[in-house]
Amino acid sequence: MTITITAIDSQFAASTGSNVNSSPGHSKFDYPPTSTNSLIIESQPGDDSPFIFSPGDTYTLTFSGQGGDTIENATVVRSDYINYDGDEGFAVVFEGYDSNGDLTQVVWTPEFDLETWYFNHFVGGQPPEFYNTDINSATTYQAVCFEASMPIDTPSGPMPVAHIRPGDWVLTHDHGPQEVRWVAARDVRGWGRHAPVVFEPGAIGNSGPLCVSQHHRVLVQGDELVQKHGVSQALLPAVSFVDGTQVRLRPRDSITYVHLLFTRHELISCQDVVCESLYLGQVACEVMDTASVTPKGAPESGAAETLMGVLGLSGAQTPARRFLSVREGHALLAQISGHIRQKPKLFLSPGRKHSRPYHLDLLKGPGRAGGGLPAFESVTESDALHV
């Protein structure tokens, strides 16, 4: 099932050119926001939850006016509830590449008058900005794994992670060569929350392209980390590095992800970057499933409880380093880069209510009963039109 949404012109704006990623985690609106119109949002074929706009989900966008174009595989990078002085609504930020290959961001605000809000907060010659990534610490992306072709350092040299089997030895950052206890491979559609994060060569000192799942953590260190968190090293989710230039979400039709599990939570090297192994914590126990390559005697189902028994593990592993949230990662990386947060009032400022992605309600169209603004001009669901 696919849905096609026609947005209300006063409820969306674009960010193009130098306005995109004008400062770490933030972008500027194209001026004026009324220069764009006729936004159409179309879900991807096979999307089983097109009405829920979760970070990482992808849609096709078409709009007219300044910078107007069609953006295929535009990724949701923010999805928030907003409330400004009693004016409530939602905000969804998409990011993708136009037909010229230029990065573009589109802000859609169902049930909220973005146009009026923008001009009300354009004060002192300073236009408002918006956060362009989901910094809610409650957001998780479940899978913690490498793309199958990624080379992992072993005593005999780099080896594609897909070739590693239980009983093989891998070089670890803290404990030298360690035996792999369990391996799982998952073939998934690389859209939405399963879209990989790709680091271009050199982005974080990596010797080649680094492709991992969004929640896979990468080791960072530095004086700024000590100042902000009191530790010399920490692990940041890969998605917190996304900047739209050297580090991007790259949706694809199919991707194979591979987990590597050791007796301990380990740090291992891939493309000269120190990354984590599968962390057998509460969330990981919930998501381990599907086809697995297991040690002798272990269940092929990959059931967490039985697996832990086979491996002699009594509970969740101890993290190899402190974990930082996506929000903490953004703040740290902004400090390291030397960028200063902009002063104008920021649209979608983080708050306690930013805990759930926007869920489109078909009853909130034009002419609905009750107060508040509509969420859309029209929605087509398969062949049915809702107005």
Coordinates of C-alpha atoms in Angstrom, one line a residue:
M1 CA 0.0 0.0 0.0
T2 CA 1.2 3.5 -0.8
I3 CA -0.2 6.8 0.3
T4 CA 0.1 10.2 -1.4
I5 CA -0.2 13.3 0.7
T6 CA -0.9 16.8 -0.6
A7 CA 0.4 19.3 2.0
I8 CA -1.0 22.7 2.8
D9 CA 1.3 25.4 1.4
S10 CA 1.5 27.3 4.7
Q11 CA 2.7 24.1 6.4
F12 CA 6.0 23.4 4.7
A13 CA 9.3 25.1 3.7
A14 CA 12.6 24.1 2.1
S15 CA 16.3 24.5 2.8
T16 CA 18.7 24.4 -0.1
G17 CA 22.2 25.4 -1.0
S18 CA 24.2 27.0 1.8
N19 CA 21.2 27.0 4.1
V20 CA 21.5 23.3 4.5
N21 CA 23.6 22.4 7.6
S22 CA 24.4 26.1 8.1
S23 CA 25.7 25.0 11.6
P24 CA 26.1 21.6 13.3
G25 CA 22.6 20.1 13.6
H26 CA 20.8 23.1 12.3
S27 CA 19.7 24.5 8.9
K28 CA 18.2 27.8 7.7
F29 CA 14.9 28.1 5.9
D30 CA 15.0 29.4 2.3
Y31 CA 13.7 32.9 2.3
P32 CA 10.9 33.5 2.1
P33 CA 9.3 30.2 3.1
T34 CA 6.3 31.1 0.8
S35 CA 8.6 30.7 -2.2
T36 CA 7.8 27.0 -2.3
N37 CA 4.4 25.4 -2.9
S38 CA 2.5 22.2 -3.8
L39 CA 4.3 19.7 -1.7
I40 CA 3.4 16.1 -2.5
I41 CA 4.6 13.3 -0.2
E42 CA 4.5 9.7 -1.4
S43 CA 5.3 6.6 0.6
Q44 CA 7.5 3.8 -0.7
P45 CA 6.0 0.6 -2.1
G46 CA 6.1 -2.0 0.5
D47 CA 6.2 0.4 3.5
D48 CA 4.0 -1.4 6.1
S49 CA 3.6 1.7 8.2
P50 CA 3.4 4.7 5.8
F51 CA 1.3 6.8 8.3
I52 CA 4.1 6.8 10.9
F53 CA 7.0 9.1 10.0
S54 CA 9.9 7.6 12.0
P55 CA 13.4 8.9 11.7
G56 CA 15.1 6.9 9.0
D57 CA 11.9 6.2 7.0
T58 CA 12.0 7.3 3.3
Y59 CA 9.5 9.0 1.0
T60 CA 9.4 10.6 -2.4
L61 CA 8.8 14.4 -2.3
T62 CA 7.8 16.7 -5.1
F63 CA 7.3 20.4 -4.7
S64 CA 7.2 23.6 -6.9
G65 CA 8.6 27.1 -6.7
Q66 CA 12.1 28.1 -5.5
G67 CA 14.3 25.0 -5.6
G68 CA 11.3 22.9 -6.6
D69 CA 12.2 19.4 -7.7
T70 CA 11.5 15.7 -7.1
I71 CA 13.5 14.1 -4.3
E72 CA 13.5 10.3 -4.3
N73 CA 14.3 8.4 -1.1
A74 CA 14.0 11.5 1.0
T75 CA 14.8 10.4 4.6
V76 CA 13.0 11.5 7.7
V77 CA 15.7 13.0 9.9
R78 CA 13.3 14.6 12.5
S79 CA 9.8 13.8 13.6
D80 CA 8.4 15.9 16.5
Y81 CA 5.4 17.2 18.4
I82 CA 5.6 21.0 18.8
N83 CA 3.8 23.4 21.0
Y84 CA 4.5 27.2 20.9
D85 CA 2.3 29.2 23.3
G86 CA -0.6 26.8 22.8
D87 CA -0.2 26.4 19.0
E88 CA 0.2 22.7 18.7
G89 CA 1.1 20.5 15.7
F90 CA 3.9 18.3 14.4
A91 CA 7.1 18.8 12.4
V92 CA 8.7 16.3 10.1
V93 CA 12.1 17.1 8.5
F94 CA 13.1 15.2 5.3
E95 CA 16.5 15.1 3.7
G96 CA 17.5 14.0 0.3
Y97 CA 19.2 14.8 -3.0
D98 CA 17.5 16.8 -5.8
S99 CA 17.9 16.0 -9.5
N100 CA 21.2 17.9 -9.6
G101 CA 22.6 15.9 -6.8
D102 CA 22.4 18.7 -4.3
L103 CA 21.4 18.1 -0.7
T104 CA 17.9 19.5 0.2
Q105 CA 15.9 19.5 3.3
V106 CA 12.1 19.9 3.6
V107 CA 10.2 20.8 6.7
W108 CA 6.6 19.7 6.9
T109 CA 4.4 20.9 9.8
P110 CA 1.0 19.2 9.8
E111 CA -1.6 20.9 12.0
F112 CA 0.8 23.9 12.5
D113 CA 1.1 27.2 10.6
L114 CA 4.8 27.3 9.8
E115 CA 4.5 30.4 7.6
T116 CA 3.0 32.5 10.4
W117 CA 5.4 31.1 13.0
Y118 CA 8.4 32.0 10.8
F119 CA 7.5 35.6 10.3
N120 CA 6.5 36.1 14.0
H121 CA 10.0 34.9 15.0
F122 CA 12.0 36.8 12.3
V123 CA 13.3 39.5 14.7
G124 CA 16.3 41.7 14.8
G125 CA 17.2 40.7 11.2
Q126 CA 17.8 37.2 12.4
P127 CA 15.6 34.5 10.8
P128 CA 14.7 31.4 12.8
E129 CA 16.4 28.1 12.1
F130 CA 15.5 24.4 12.7
Y131 CA 17.1 21.3 14.0
N132 CA 17.7 19.0 11.1
T133 CA 18.4 15.7 12.9
D134 CA 16.5 13.7 15.5
I135 CA 18.3 14.4 18.8
N136 CA 15.8 12.8 21.1
S137 CA 17.8 10.5 23.3
A138 CA 14.8 8.1 23.4
T139 CA 15.2 7.4 19.7
T140 CA 16.8 4.0 18.9
Y141 CA 17.4 2.2 15.7
Q142 CA 17.6 -1.4 17.1
A143 CA 20.2 -3.1 14.8
V144 CA 23.8 -3.0 15.9
C145 CA 25.8 -4.4 13.0
F146 CA 28.2 -4.0 10.1
E147 CA 27.3 -4.2 6.4
A148 CA 28.5 -7.6 5.1
S149 CA 31.4 -6.4 3.0
M150 CA 33.1 -4.4 5.8
P151 CA 36.6 -5.6 6.6
I152 CA 37.3 -6.5 10.2
D153 CA 40.9 -6.7 11.5
T154 CA 41.9 -10.3 12.4
P155 CA 45.3 -11.8 13.3
S156 CA 45.7 -12.8 9.6
G157 CA 44.7 -9.5 8.2
P158 CA 41.4 -7.7 7.3
M159 CA 38.5 -10.1 6.6
P160 CA 35.0 -9.3 5.3
V161 CA 32.7 -9.6 8.2
A162 CA 30.4 -11.9 6.2
H163 CA 33.2 -14.4 6.0
I164 CA 33.8 -14.6 9.8
R165 CA 32.4 -17.6 11.6
P166 CA 32.1 -18.7 15.3
G167 CA 35.5 -19.9 16.5
D168 CA 37.4 -17.4 14.3
W169 CA 39.7 -14.9 16.0
V170 CA 39.4 -11.2 15.7
L171 CA 41.8 -8.5 17.0
T172 CA 40.2 -6.4 19.8
H173 CA 41.3 -3.0 21.0
D174 CA 41.4 -4.0 24.7
H175 CA 42.1 -7.7 24.9
G176 CA 44.1 -8.7 21.8
P177 CA 42.9 -11.6 19.7
Q178 CA 39.5 -12.9 20.9
E179 CA 37.3 -15.7 19.7
V180 CA 34.0 -14.9 18.0
R181 CA 31.3 -16.7 20.0
W182 CA 28.3 -16.1 17.7
V183 CA 27.5 -14.6 14.3
A184 CA 24.2 -13.5 12.8
A185 CA 23.4 -12.3 9.3
R186 CA 20.2 -10.4 8.4
D187 CA 19.0 -9.5 4.9
V188 CA 16.7 -6.6 5.1
R189 CA 15.3 -3.8 3.0
G190 CA 17.6 -0.9 3.5
W191 CA 14.9 1.8 4.0
G192 CA 13.7 3.7 6.9
R193 CA 15.3 2.7 10.2
H194 CA 17.3 0.0 8.4
A195 CA 19.0 2.5 6.0
P196 CA 22.8 2.4 6.7
V197 CA 25.0 5.2 7.7
V198 CA 27.9 5.6 5.3
F199 CA 31.1 7.4 6.2
E200 CA 33.1 8.6 3.2
P201 CA 36.8 7.8 3.3
G202 CA 38.6 10.1 5.7
A203 CA 35.4 11.4 7.3
I204 CA 36.5 10.2 10.8
G205 CA 39.9 8.9 9.9
N206 CA 38.6 5.8 8.1
S207 CA 40.8 4.4 5.4
G208 CA 37.9 3.3 3.2
P209 CA 34.1 3.6 3.1
L210 CA 32.6 2.6 6.4
C211 CA 29.0 1.3 6.3
V212 CA 27.2 0.4 9.5
S213 CA 23.7 0.4 11.0
Q214 CA 22.3 3.6 12.4
H215 CA 22.7 2.5 16.1
H216 CA 26.2 1.0 15.7
R217 CA 28.6 2.9 18.0
V218 CA 31.9 4.3 17.1
L219 CA 34.7 5.2 19.6
V220 CA 35.6 8.8 20.1
Q221 CA 38.1 10.5 22.4
G222 CA 39.4 14.0 23.2
D223 CA 39.7 16.8 25.7
E224 CA 36.1 18.0 24.9
L225 CA 34.8 14.6 25.9
V226 CA 36.6 14.9 29.3
Q227 CA 35.2 18.4 29.8
K228 CA 31.6 17.5 29.0
H229 CA 31.3 13.9 30.3
G230 CA 34.3 13.3 32.6
V231 CA 35.6 10.4 30.5
S232 CA 38.5 10.2 28.0
Q233 CA 36.7 7.8 25.6
A234 CA 33.1 7.1 24.8
L235 CA 30.9 5.3 22.1
L236 CA 28.6 7.4 19.9
P237 CA 25.8 6.0 17.7
A238 CA 26.8 6.3 14.0
V239 CA 23.7 8.3 13.2
S240 CA 24.9 11.1 15.4
F241 CA 27.7 11.7 12.9
V242 CA 25.4 12.3 10.0
D243 CA 26.2 15.7 8.5
G244 CA 24.8 15.5 4.9
T245 CA 28.2 15.7 3.4
Q246 CA 30.8 13.2 4.5
V247 CA 28.5 11.1 6.6
R248 CA 25.0 10.3 5.2
L249 CA 22.1 7.9 5.5
R250 CA 22.1 5.9 2.3
P251 CA 18.9 4.0 1.7
R252 CA 19.0 0.9 -0.6
D253 CA 16.7 -1.8 -1.7
S254 CA 18.5 -4.6 0.0
I255 CA 21.3 -4.8 2.6
T256 CA 22.9 -7.6 4.6
Y257 CA 23.9 -6.8 8.1
V258 CA 26.2 -8.9 10.2
H259 CA 26.5 -9.1 14.0
L260 CA 29.6 -10.3 15.8
L261 CA 29.3 -11.4 19.5
F262 CA 32.1 -12.0 21.9
T263 CA 32.1 -13.2 25.5
R264 CA 32.7 -9.5 26.4
H265 CA 31.5 -6.4 24.7
E266 CA 34.6 -5.6 22.6
L267 CA 36.0 -2.8 20.5
I268 CA 37.2 -4.0 17.1
S269 CA 38.7 -2.2 14.1
C270 CA 37.0 -1.7 10.7
Q271 CA 38.6 0.5 8.0
D272 CA 41.0 1.8 10.8
V273 CA 38.1 3.0 12.9
V274 CA 37.4 1.5 16.3
C275 CA 33.8 0.2 16.5
E276 CA 31.8 -1.9 19.0
S277 CA 30.9 -5.6 18.7
L278 CA 27.3 -6.6 19.4
Y279 CA 26.4 -5.5 22.9
L280 CA 24.3 -8.1 24.6
G281 CA 22.2 -5.7 26.6
Q282 CA 18.5 -5.5 27.0
V283 CA 17.7 -4.0 23.6
A284 CA 20.1 -6.3 21.8
C285 CA 18.4 -9.3 23.4
E286 CA 15.1 -8.1 22.1
V287 CA 16.2 -7.7 18.5
M288 CA 18.4 -10.8 18.0
D289 CA 16.6 -13.1 15.6
T290 CA 16.5 -14.4 12.0
A291 CA 19.1 -16.5 10.2
S292 CA 22.3 -17.0 12.3
V293 CA 25.6 -18.8 12.0
T294 CA 25.9 -20.4 15.4
P295 CA 28.4 -22.3 17.5
K296 CA 27.9 -26.0 17.8
G297 CA 24.9 -26.7 20.0
A298 CA 23.4 -23.2 19.9
P299 CA 19.9 -22.8 18.6
E300 CA 19.5 -21.5 15.0
S301 CA 16.6 -19.3 16.1
G302 CA 19.1 -17.1 18.0
A303 CA 16.8 -16.9 21.1
A304 CA 18.6 -14.6 23.5
E305 CA 18.0 -16.6 26.6
T306 CA 19.2 -19.9 25.2
L307 CA 22.1 -18.2 23.4
M308 CA 23.3 -16.7 26.7
G309 CA 23.1 -20.1 28.3
V310 CA 25.2 -21.8 25.6
L311 CA 27.8 -19.0 25.8
G312 CA 27.9 -19.1 29.6
L313 CA 26.6 -15.6 30.0
S314 CA 24.6 -14.8 33.1
G315 CA 23.2 -11.4 32.0
A316 CA 23.8 -8.3 30.0
Q317 CA 27.4 -7.5 29.2
T318 CA 29.3 -4.6 30.7
P319 CA 29.8 -1.8 28.0
A320 CA 33.4 -1.5 26.8
R321 CA 33.1 2.3 27.1
R322 CA 30.4 4.7 28.2
F323 CA 27.5 5.0 25.8
L324 CA 26.4 8.5 24.7
S325 CA 23.0 9.2 23.2
V326 CA 22.4 10.8 19.8
R327 CA 21.7 14.1 21.5
E328 CA 24.9 14.0 23.5
G329 CA 26.8 13.0 20.4
H330 CA 25.5 16.0 18.4
A331 CA 26.5 18.4 21.2
L332 CA 29.9 16.8 21.6
L333 CA 30.7 16.9 17.8
A334 CA 29.5 20.5 17.6
Q335 CA 32.0 21.4 20.3
I336 CA 34.8 19.5 18.7
S337 CA 34.2 21.1 15.3
G338 CA 34.4 24.6 16.9
H339 CA 31.0 25.8 15.7
I340 CA 29.0 28.1 17.9
R341 CA 25.3 27.4 18.3
Q342 CA 23.2 30.1 16.5
K343 CA 21.3 32.7 18.6
P344 CA 18.0 32.9 16.7
K345 CA 15.0 31.0 18.1
L346 CA 15.3 27.5 16.9
F347 CA 12.3 25.6 15.5
L348 CA 11.9 22.1 16.9
S349 CA 14.0 22.8 20.0
P350 CA 14.4 19.6 22.0
G351 CA 12.0 18.9 24.8
R352 CA 10.5 16.2 26.9
K353 CA 7.5 15.6 24.6
H354 CA 9.8 14.7 21.6
S355 CA 9.4 11.0 22.3
R356 CA 7.2 9.7 19.5
P357 CA 7.3 10.2 15.7
Y358 CA 4.4 11.9 13.9
H359 CA 1.5 9.6 13.1
L360 CA -0.8 10.9 10.3
D361 CA -4.5 10.9 11.3
L362 CA -6.8 10.7 8.3
L363 CA -9.6 12.3 10.3
K364 CA -7.6 15.6 10.5
G365 CA -8.2 16.8 7.0
P366 CA -9.9 20.1 5.8
G367 CA -13.3 20.7 7.3
R368 CA -12.8 18.4 10.3
A369 CA -14.9 18.9 13.4
G370 CA -13.4 20.6 16.4
G371 CA -10.6 23.2 16.7
G372 CA -7.1 23.2 15.4
L373 CA -5.6 23.3 11.9
P374 CA -5.9 20.4 9.4
A375 CA -2.9 18.1 8.8
F376 CA -3.1 18.0 5.0
E377 CA -5.0 19.1 1.9
S378 CA -5.8 15.6 0.7
V379 CA -4.6 12.0 1.1
T380 CA -4.8 9.2 -1.4
E381 CA -4.5 5.7 0.1
S382 CA -4.2 3.2 -2.7
D383 CA -7.3 4.2 -4.8
A384 CA -9.3 5.8 -2.0
L385 CA -9.4 9.6 -1.6
H386 CA -9.8 11.1 1.9
V387 CA -10.7 14.8 2.2

